[in-house]
Coordinates of N, CA and C in Angstrom, one line a residue:
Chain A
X589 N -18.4 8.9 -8.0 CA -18.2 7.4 -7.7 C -17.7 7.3 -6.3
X590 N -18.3 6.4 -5.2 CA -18.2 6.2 -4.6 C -16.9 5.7 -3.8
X591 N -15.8 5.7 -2.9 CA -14.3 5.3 -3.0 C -14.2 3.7 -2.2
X592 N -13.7 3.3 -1.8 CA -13.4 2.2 -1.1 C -14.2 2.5 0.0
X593 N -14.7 1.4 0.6 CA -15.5 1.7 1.8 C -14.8 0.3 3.0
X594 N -14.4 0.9 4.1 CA -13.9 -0.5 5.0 C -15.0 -0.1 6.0
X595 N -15.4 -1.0 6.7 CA -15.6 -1.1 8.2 C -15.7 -2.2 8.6
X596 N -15.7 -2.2 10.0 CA -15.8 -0.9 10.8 C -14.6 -0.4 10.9
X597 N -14.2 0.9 11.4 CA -13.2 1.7 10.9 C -12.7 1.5 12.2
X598 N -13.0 1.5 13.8 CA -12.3 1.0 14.7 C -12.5 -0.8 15.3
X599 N -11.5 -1.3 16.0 CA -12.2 -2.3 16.8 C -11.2 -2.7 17.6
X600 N -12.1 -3.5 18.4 CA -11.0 -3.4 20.0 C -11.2 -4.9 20.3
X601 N -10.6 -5.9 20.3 CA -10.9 -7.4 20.9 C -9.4 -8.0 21.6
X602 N -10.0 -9.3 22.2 CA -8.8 -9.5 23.6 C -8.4 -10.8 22.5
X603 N -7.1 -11.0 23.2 CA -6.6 -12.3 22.9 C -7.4 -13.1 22.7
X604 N -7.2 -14.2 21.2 CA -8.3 -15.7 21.4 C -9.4 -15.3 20.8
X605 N -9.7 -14.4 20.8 CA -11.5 -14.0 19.8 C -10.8 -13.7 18.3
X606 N -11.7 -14.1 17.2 CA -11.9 -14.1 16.0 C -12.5 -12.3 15.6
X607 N -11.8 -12.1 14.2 CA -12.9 -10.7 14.1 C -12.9 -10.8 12.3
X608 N -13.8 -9.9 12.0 CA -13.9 -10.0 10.3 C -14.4 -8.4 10.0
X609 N -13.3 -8.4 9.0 CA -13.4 -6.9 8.2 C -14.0 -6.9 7.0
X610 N -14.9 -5.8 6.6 CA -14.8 -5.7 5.2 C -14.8 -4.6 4.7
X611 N -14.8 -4.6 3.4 CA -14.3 -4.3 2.3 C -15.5 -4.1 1.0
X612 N -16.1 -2.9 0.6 CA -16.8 -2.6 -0.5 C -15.4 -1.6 -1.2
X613 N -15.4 -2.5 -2.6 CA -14.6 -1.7 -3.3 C -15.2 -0.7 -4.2
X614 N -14.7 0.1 -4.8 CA -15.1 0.8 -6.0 C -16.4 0.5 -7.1
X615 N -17.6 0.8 -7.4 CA -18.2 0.3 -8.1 C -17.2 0.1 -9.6
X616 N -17.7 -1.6 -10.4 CA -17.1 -2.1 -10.9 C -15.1 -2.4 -10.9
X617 N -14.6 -2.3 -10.0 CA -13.8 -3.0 -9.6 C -13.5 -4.3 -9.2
X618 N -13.3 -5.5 -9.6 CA -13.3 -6.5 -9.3 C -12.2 -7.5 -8.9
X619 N -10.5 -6.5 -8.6 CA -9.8 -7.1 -7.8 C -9.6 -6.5 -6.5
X620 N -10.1 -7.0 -5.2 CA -9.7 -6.5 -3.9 C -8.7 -6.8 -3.1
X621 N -7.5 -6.3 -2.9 CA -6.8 -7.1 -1.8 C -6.7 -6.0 -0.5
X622 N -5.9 -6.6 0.5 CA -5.8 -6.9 1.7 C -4.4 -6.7 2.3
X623 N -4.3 -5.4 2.6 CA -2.8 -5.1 3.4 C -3.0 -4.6 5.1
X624 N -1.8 -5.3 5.5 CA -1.7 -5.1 7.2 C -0.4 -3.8 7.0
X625 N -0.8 -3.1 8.0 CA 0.1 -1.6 8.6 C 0.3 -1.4 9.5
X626 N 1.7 -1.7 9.9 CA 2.0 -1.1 11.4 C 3.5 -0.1 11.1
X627 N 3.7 0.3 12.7 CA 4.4 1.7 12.5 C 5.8 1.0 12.2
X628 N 6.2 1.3 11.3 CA 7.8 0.5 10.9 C 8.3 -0.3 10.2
X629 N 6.7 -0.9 9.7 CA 6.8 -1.7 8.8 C 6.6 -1.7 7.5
X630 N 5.6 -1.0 7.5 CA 5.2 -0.1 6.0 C 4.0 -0.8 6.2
X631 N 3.4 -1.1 4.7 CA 2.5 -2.3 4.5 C 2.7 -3.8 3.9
X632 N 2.2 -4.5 4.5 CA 2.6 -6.1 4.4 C 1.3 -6.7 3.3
X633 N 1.8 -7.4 2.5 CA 0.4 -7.9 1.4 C 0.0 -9.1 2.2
X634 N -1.2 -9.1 2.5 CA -2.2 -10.5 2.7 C -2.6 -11.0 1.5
X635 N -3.7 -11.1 0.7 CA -4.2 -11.4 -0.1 C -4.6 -10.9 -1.1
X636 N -4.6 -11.2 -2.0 CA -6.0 -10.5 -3.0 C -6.9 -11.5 -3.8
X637 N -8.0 -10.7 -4.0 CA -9.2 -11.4 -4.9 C -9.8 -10.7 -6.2
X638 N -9.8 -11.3 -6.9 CA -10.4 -11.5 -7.9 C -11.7 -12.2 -8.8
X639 N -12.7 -12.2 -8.6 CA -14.0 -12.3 -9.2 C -14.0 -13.7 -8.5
X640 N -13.6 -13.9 -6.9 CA -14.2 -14.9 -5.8 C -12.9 -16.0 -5.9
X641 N -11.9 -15.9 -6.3 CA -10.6 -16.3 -6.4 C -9.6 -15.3 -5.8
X642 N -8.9 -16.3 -4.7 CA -8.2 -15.7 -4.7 C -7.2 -15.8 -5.2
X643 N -6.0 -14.6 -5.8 CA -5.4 -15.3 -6.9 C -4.0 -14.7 -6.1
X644 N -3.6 -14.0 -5.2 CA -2.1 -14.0 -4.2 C -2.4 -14.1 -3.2
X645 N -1.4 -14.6 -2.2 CA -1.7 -14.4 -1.1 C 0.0 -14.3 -0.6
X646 N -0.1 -13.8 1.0 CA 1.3 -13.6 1.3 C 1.9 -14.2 2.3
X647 N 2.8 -13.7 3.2 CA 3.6 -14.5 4.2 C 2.5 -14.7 5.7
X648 N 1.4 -14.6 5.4 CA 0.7 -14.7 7.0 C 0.7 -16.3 7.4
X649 N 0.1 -16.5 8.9 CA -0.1 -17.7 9.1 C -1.7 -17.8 8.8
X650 N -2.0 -19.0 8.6 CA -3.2 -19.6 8.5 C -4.8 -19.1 9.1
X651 N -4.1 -18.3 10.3 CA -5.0 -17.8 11.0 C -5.9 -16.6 10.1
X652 N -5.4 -15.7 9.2 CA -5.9 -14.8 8.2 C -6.1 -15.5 7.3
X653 N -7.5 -15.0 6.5 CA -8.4 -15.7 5.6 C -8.9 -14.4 5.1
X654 N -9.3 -14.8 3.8 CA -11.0 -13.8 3.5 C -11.5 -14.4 2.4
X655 N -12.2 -13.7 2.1 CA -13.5 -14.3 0.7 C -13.7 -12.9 -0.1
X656 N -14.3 -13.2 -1.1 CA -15.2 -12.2 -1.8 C -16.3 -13.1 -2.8
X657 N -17.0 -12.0 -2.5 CA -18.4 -12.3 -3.5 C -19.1 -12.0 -4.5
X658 N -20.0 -12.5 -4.6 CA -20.2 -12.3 -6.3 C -20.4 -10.3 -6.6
X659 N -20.3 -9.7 -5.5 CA -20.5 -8.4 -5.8 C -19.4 -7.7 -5.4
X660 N -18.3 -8.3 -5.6 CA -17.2 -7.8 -5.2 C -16.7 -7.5 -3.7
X661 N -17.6 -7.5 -3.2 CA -17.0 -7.0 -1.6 C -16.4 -7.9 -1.3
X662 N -15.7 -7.6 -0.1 CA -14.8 -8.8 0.3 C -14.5 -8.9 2.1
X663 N -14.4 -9.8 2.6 CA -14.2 -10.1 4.0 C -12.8 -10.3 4.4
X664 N -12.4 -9.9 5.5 CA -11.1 -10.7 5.8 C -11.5 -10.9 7.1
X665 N -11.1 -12.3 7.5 CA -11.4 -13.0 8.7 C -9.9 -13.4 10.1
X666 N -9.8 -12.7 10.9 CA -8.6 -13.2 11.6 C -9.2 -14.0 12.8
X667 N -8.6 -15.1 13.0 CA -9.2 -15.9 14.4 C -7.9 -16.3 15.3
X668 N -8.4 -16.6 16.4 CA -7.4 -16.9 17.4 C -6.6 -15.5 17.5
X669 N -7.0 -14.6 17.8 CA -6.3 -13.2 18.0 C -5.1 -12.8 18.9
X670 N -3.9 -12.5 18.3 CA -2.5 -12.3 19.0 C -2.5 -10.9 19.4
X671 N -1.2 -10.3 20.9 CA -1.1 -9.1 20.7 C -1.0 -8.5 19.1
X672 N 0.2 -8.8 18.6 CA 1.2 -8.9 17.3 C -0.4 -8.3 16.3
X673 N -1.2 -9.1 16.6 CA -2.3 -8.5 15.1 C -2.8 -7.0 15.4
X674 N -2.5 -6.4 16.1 CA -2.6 -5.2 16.3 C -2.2 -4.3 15.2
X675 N -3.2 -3.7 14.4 CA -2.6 -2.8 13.4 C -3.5 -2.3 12.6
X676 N -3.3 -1.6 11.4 CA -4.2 -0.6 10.9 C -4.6 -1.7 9.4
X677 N -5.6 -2.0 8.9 CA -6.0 -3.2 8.1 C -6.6 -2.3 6.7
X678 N -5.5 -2.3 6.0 CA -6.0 -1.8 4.7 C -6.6 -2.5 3.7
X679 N -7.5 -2.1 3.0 CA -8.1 -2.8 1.5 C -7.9 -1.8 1.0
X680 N -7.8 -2.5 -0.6 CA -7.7 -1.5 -1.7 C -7.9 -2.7 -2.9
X681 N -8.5 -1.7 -4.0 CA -9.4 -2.3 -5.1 C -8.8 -1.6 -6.2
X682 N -8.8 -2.3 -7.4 CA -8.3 -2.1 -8.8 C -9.1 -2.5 -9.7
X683 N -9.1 -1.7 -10.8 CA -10.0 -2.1 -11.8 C -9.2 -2.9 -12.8
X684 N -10.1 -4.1 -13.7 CA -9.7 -4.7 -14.4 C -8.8 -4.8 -15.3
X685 N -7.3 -5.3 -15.5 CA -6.1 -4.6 -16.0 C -5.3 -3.6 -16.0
X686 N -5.8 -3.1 -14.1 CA -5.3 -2.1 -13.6 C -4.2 -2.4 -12.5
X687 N -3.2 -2.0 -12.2 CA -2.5 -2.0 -11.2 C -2.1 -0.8 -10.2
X688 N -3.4 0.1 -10.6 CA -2.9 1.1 -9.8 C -4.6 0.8 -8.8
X689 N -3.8 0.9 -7.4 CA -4.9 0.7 -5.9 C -5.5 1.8 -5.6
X690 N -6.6 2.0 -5.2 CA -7.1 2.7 -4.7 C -7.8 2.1 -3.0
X691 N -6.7 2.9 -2.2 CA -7.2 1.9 -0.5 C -8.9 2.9 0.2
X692 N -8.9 2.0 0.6 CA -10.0 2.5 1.9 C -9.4 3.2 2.9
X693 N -10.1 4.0 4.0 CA -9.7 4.2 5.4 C -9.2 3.3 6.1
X694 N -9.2 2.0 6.0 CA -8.8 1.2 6.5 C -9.7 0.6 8.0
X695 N -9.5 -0.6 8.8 CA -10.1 -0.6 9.8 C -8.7 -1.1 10.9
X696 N -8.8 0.2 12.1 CA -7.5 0.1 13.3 C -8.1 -0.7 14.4
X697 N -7.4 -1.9 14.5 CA -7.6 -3.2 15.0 C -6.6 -3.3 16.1
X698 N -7.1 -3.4 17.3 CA -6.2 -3.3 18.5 C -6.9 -4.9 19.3
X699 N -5.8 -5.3 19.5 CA -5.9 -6.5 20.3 C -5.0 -6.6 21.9
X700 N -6.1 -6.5 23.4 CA -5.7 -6.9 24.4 C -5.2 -8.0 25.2
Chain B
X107 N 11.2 -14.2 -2.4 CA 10.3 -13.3 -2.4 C 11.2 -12.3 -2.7
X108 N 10.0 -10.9 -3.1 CA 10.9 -9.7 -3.6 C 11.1 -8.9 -1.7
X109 N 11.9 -8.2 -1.9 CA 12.4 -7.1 -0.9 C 12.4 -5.9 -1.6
X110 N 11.9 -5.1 -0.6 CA 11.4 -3.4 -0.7 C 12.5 -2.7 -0.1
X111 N 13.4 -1.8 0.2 CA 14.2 -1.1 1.1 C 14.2 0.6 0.5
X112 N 13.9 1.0 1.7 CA 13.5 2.5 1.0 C 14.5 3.4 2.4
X113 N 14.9 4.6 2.0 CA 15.8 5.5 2.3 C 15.4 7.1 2.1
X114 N 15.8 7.8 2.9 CA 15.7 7.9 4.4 C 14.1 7.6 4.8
X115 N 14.6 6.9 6.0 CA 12.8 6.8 6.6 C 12.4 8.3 7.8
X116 N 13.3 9.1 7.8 CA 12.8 10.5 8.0 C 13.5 11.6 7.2
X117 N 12.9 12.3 6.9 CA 13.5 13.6 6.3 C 12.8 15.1 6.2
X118 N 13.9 15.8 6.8 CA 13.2 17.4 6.5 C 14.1 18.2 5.8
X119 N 13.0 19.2 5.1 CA 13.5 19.6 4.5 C 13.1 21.4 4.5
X120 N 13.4 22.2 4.0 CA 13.1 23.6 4.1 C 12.2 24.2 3.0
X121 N 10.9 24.6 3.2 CA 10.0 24.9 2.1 C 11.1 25.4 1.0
X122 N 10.6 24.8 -0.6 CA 11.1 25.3 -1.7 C 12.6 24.9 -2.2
X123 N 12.7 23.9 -0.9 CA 14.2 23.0 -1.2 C 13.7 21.7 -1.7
X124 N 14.4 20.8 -2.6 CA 14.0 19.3 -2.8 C 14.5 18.4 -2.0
X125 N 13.1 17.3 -2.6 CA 12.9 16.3 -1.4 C 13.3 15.0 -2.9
X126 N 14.3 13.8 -2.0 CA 14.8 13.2 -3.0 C 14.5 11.8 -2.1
X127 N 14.0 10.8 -2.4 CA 13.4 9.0 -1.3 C 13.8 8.2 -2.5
X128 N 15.0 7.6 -1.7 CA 15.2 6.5 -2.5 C 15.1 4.7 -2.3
X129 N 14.9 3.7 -3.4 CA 14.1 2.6 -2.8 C 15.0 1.8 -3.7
X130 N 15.3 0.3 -3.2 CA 15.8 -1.0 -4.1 C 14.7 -1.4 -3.9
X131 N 15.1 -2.6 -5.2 CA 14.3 -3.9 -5.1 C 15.2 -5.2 -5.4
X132 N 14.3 -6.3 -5.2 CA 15.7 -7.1 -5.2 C 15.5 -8.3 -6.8
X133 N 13.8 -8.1 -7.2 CA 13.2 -9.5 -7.8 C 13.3 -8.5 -9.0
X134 N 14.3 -8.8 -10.1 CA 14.0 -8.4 -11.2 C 12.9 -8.6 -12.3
X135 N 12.3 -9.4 -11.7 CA 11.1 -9.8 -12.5 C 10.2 -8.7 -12.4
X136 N 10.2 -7.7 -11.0 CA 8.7 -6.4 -10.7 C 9.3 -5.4 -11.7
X137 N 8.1 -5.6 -12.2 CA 7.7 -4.4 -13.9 C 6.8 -2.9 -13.4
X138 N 6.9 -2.9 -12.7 CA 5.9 -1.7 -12.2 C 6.8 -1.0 -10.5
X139 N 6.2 0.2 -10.2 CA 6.7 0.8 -9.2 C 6.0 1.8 -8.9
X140 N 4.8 2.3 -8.3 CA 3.5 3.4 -7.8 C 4.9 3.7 -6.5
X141 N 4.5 4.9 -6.3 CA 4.7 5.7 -5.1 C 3.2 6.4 -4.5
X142 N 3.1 6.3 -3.2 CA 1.9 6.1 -2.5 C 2.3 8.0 -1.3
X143 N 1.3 8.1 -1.2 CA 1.8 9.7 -0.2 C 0.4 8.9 0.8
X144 N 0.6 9.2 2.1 CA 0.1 8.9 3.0 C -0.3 9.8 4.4
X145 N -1.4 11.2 4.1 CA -1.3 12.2 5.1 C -1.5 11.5 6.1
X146 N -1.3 11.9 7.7 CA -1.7 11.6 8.8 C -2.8 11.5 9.6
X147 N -3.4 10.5 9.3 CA -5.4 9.2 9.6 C -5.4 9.4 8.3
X148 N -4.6 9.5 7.6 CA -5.8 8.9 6.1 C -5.4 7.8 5.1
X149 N -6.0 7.6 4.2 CA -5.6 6.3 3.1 C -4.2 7.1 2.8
X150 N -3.3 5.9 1.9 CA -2.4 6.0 0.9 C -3.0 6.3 -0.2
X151 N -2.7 7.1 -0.9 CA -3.0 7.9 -2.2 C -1.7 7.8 -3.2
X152 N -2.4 7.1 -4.5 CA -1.4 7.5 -5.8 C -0.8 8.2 -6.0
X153 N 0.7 8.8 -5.7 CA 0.9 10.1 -6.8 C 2.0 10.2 -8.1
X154 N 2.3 9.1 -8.6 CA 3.3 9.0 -9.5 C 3.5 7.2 -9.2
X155 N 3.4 6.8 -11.0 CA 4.2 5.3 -11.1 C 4.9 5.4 -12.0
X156 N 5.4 4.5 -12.3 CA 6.7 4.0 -13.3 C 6.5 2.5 -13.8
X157 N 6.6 2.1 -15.1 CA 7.2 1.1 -15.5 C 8.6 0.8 -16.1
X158 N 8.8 -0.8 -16.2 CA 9.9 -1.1 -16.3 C 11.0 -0.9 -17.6
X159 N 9.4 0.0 -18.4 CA 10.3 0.0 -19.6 C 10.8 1.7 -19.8
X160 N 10.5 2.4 -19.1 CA 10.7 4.3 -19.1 C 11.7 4.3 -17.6
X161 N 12.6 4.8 -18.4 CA 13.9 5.7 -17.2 C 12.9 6.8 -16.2
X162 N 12.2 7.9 -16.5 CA 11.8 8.8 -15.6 C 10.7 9.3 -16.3
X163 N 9.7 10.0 -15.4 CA 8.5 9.8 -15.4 C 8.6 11.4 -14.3
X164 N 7.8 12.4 -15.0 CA 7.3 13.4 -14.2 C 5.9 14.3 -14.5
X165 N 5.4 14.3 -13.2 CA 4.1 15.0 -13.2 C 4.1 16.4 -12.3
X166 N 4.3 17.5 -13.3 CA 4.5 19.2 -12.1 C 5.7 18.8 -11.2
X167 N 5.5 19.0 -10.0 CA 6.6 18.7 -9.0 C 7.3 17.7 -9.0
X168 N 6.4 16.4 -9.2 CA 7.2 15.6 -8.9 C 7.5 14.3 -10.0
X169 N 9.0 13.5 -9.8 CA 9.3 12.9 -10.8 C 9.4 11.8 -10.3
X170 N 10.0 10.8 -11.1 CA 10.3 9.4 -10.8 C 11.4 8.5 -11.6
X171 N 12.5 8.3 -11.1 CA 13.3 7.6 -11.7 C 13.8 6.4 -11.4
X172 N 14.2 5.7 -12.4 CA 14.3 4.1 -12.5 C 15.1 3.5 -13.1
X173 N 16.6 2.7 -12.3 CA 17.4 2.4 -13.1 C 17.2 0.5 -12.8
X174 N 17.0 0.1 -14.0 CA 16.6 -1.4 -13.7 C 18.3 -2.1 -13.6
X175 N 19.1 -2.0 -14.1 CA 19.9 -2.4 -14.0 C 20.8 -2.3 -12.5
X176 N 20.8 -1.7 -12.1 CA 21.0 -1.6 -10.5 C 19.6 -1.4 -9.7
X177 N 18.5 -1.8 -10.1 CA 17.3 -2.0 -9.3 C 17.1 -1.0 -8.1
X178 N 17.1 0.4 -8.3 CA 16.5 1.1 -8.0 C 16.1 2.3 -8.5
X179 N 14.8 2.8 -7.4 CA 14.3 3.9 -8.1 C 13.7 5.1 -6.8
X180 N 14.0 6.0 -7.6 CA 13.5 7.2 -6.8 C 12.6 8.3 -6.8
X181 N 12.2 8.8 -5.7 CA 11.4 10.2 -6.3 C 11.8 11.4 -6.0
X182 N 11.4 12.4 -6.8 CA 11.7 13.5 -6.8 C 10.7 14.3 -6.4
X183 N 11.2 15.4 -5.2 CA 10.2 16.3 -4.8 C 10.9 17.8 -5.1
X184 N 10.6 18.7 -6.2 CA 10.8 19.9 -6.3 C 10.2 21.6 -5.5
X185 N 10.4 22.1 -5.0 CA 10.3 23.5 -4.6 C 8.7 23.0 -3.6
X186 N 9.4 22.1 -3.0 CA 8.2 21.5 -1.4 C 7.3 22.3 -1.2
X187 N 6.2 22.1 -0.4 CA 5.4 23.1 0.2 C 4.8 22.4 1.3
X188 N 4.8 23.0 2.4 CA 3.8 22.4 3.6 C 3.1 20.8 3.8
X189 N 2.2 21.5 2.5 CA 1.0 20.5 2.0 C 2.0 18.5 1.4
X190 N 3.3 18.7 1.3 CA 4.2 17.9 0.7 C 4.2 17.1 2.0
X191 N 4.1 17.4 3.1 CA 4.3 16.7 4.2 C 3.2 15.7 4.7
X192 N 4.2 14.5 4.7 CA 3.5 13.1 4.9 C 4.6 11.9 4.6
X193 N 3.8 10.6 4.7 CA 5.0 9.4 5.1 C 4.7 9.2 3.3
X194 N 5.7 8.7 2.7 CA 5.6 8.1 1.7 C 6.3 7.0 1.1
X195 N 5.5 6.4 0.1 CA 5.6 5.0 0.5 C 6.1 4.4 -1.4
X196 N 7.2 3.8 -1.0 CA 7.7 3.2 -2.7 C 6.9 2.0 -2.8
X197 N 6.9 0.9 -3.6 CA 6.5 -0.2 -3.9 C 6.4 -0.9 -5.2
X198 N 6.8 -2.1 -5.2 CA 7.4 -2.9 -6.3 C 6.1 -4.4 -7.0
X199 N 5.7 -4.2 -7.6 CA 4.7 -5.2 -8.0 C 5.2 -6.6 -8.3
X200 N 4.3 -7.7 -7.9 CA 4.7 -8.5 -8.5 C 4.5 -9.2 -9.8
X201 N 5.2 -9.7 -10.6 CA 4.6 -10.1 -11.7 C 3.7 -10.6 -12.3
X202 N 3.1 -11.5 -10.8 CA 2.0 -12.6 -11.1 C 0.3 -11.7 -10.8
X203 N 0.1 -10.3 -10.7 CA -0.9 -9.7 -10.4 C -0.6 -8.8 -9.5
X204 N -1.5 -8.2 -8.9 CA -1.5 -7.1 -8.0 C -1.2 -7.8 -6.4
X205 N -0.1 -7.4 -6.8 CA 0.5 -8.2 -5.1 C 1.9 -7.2 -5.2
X206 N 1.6 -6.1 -4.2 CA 3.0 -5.1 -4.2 C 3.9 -5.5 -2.5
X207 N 5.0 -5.3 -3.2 CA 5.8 -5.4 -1.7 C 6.5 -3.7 -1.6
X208 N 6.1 -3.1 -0.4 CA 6.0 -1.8 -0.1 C 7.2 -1.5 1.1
X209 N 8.0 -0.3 0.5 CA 8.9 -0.1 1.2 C 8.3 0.4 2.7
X210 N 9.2 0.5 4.1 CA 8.8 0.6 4.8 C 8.4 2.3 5.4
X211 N 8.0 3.4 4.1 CA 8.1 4.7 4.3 C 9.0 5.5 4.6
X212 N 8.6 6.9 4.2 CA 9.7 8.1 4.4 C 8.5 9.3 4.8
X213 N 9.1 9.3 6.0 CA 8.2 10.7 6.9 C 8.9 11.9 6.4
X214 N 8.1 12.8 5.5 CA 8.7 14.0 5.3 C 8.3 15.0 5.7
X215 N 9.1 15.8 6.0 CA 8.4 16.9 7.0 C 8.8 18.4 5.7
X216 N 8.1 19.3 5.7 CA 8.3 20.3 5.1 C 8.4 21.6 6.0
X217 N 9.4 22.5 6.3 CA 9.6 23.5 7.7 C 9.4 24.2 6.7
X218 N 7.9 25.4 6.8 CA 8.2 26.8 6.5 C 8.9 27.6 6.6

């Protein structure tokens, strides 16, 4: 079975531009969330989804968003790009009545 | 919101000596507790959780213990090996779904 799939796995954008990650979870997995990683911080919860709901979300500003679709995958969208968003963008996917994650490689997001 | 605080965020130790990472939490409401191992460029990986209703929890090397009444829990690393080295990561679930708040890691180093 196939593991979490993120890409793109790098990316490089300047201050002010928008960018969008995704996220193929696990076949038949249908909750995906969304953790930010930087060095010091551990990991920070963005969101999660569940079958095109999202059902947590965390301390971000407005500027982070995502969706998911009827096939599970999922997007996360950041716009208006800060140094500060600079960091390594984890997904990870759980199966139904599961709480144990299983992350992706993540995609390392560097902002100029 | 809950708070994660995990101890030491570096540690070494001497092949075949134990490795001991300890973590609060603050929201007595998180019923769950995964510990995450995280080699260097790669995903976080599962290697031991706990719920809120079992004191300790062990698989081979390594254990897990949990005292809810003073809201912390720890892991246990027995008779180390090289391969043990990596940042690892506590984390406290929330009640309302899969939304973990993650301590900020413990770099462990294993010296042959």
């Amino acid at each position: 079975k196939a593991g979490v799939t993120q890409t793109p796995r790098y990316l490089i954008k300047t201050r002010g531009q928008q960018v969008t990650l995704s996220c193929s979870p696990i076949s038949g997995h249908r909750s995906v969330s969304w953790y930010q990683q930087t060095p010091g911080q551990g990991l920070q919860f963005l969101f999660e989804y569940f079958s095109e709901t999202q059902r947590n979300k965390g301390n971000f500003p407005g500027r982070f968003s995502g969706r998911q679709f009827s096939n599970s995958r999922s997007e996360m969208n950041v716009s208006t790009l800060e140094l500060g968003d600079s960091a390594l963008y984890l997904c990870a996917s759980s199966a139904q009545g599961s709480e144990k994650l299983f992350f992706g490689s993540g995609t390392q997001l560097s902002v100029l | 919101g809950e708070n994660v605080e995990q101890h030491p965020s570096t540690l070494s130790v001497q092949e075949g000596d134990s490795a001991v990472i300890k973590c609060t939490y603050s929201d007595s409401a998180s019923n769950y507790f995964p510990w995450y191992k995280q080699e260097l460029g790669k995903r976080p990986q599962l290697i031991i959780d706990i719920r809120s209703n079992v004191g300790e929890k062990k698989d081979q090397r390594i254990a897990v213990t949990l005292n809810k009444t003073a809201k912390h829990f720890s892991l246990h690393i027995t008779e180390t090996q090289p391969e043990d080295s990596a940042v690892y990561f506590c984390a406290a679930s929330h009640p309302t779904g899969n939304q973990f708040y993650f301590g900020t890691g413990t770099s462990l180093t294993v010296i042959p």
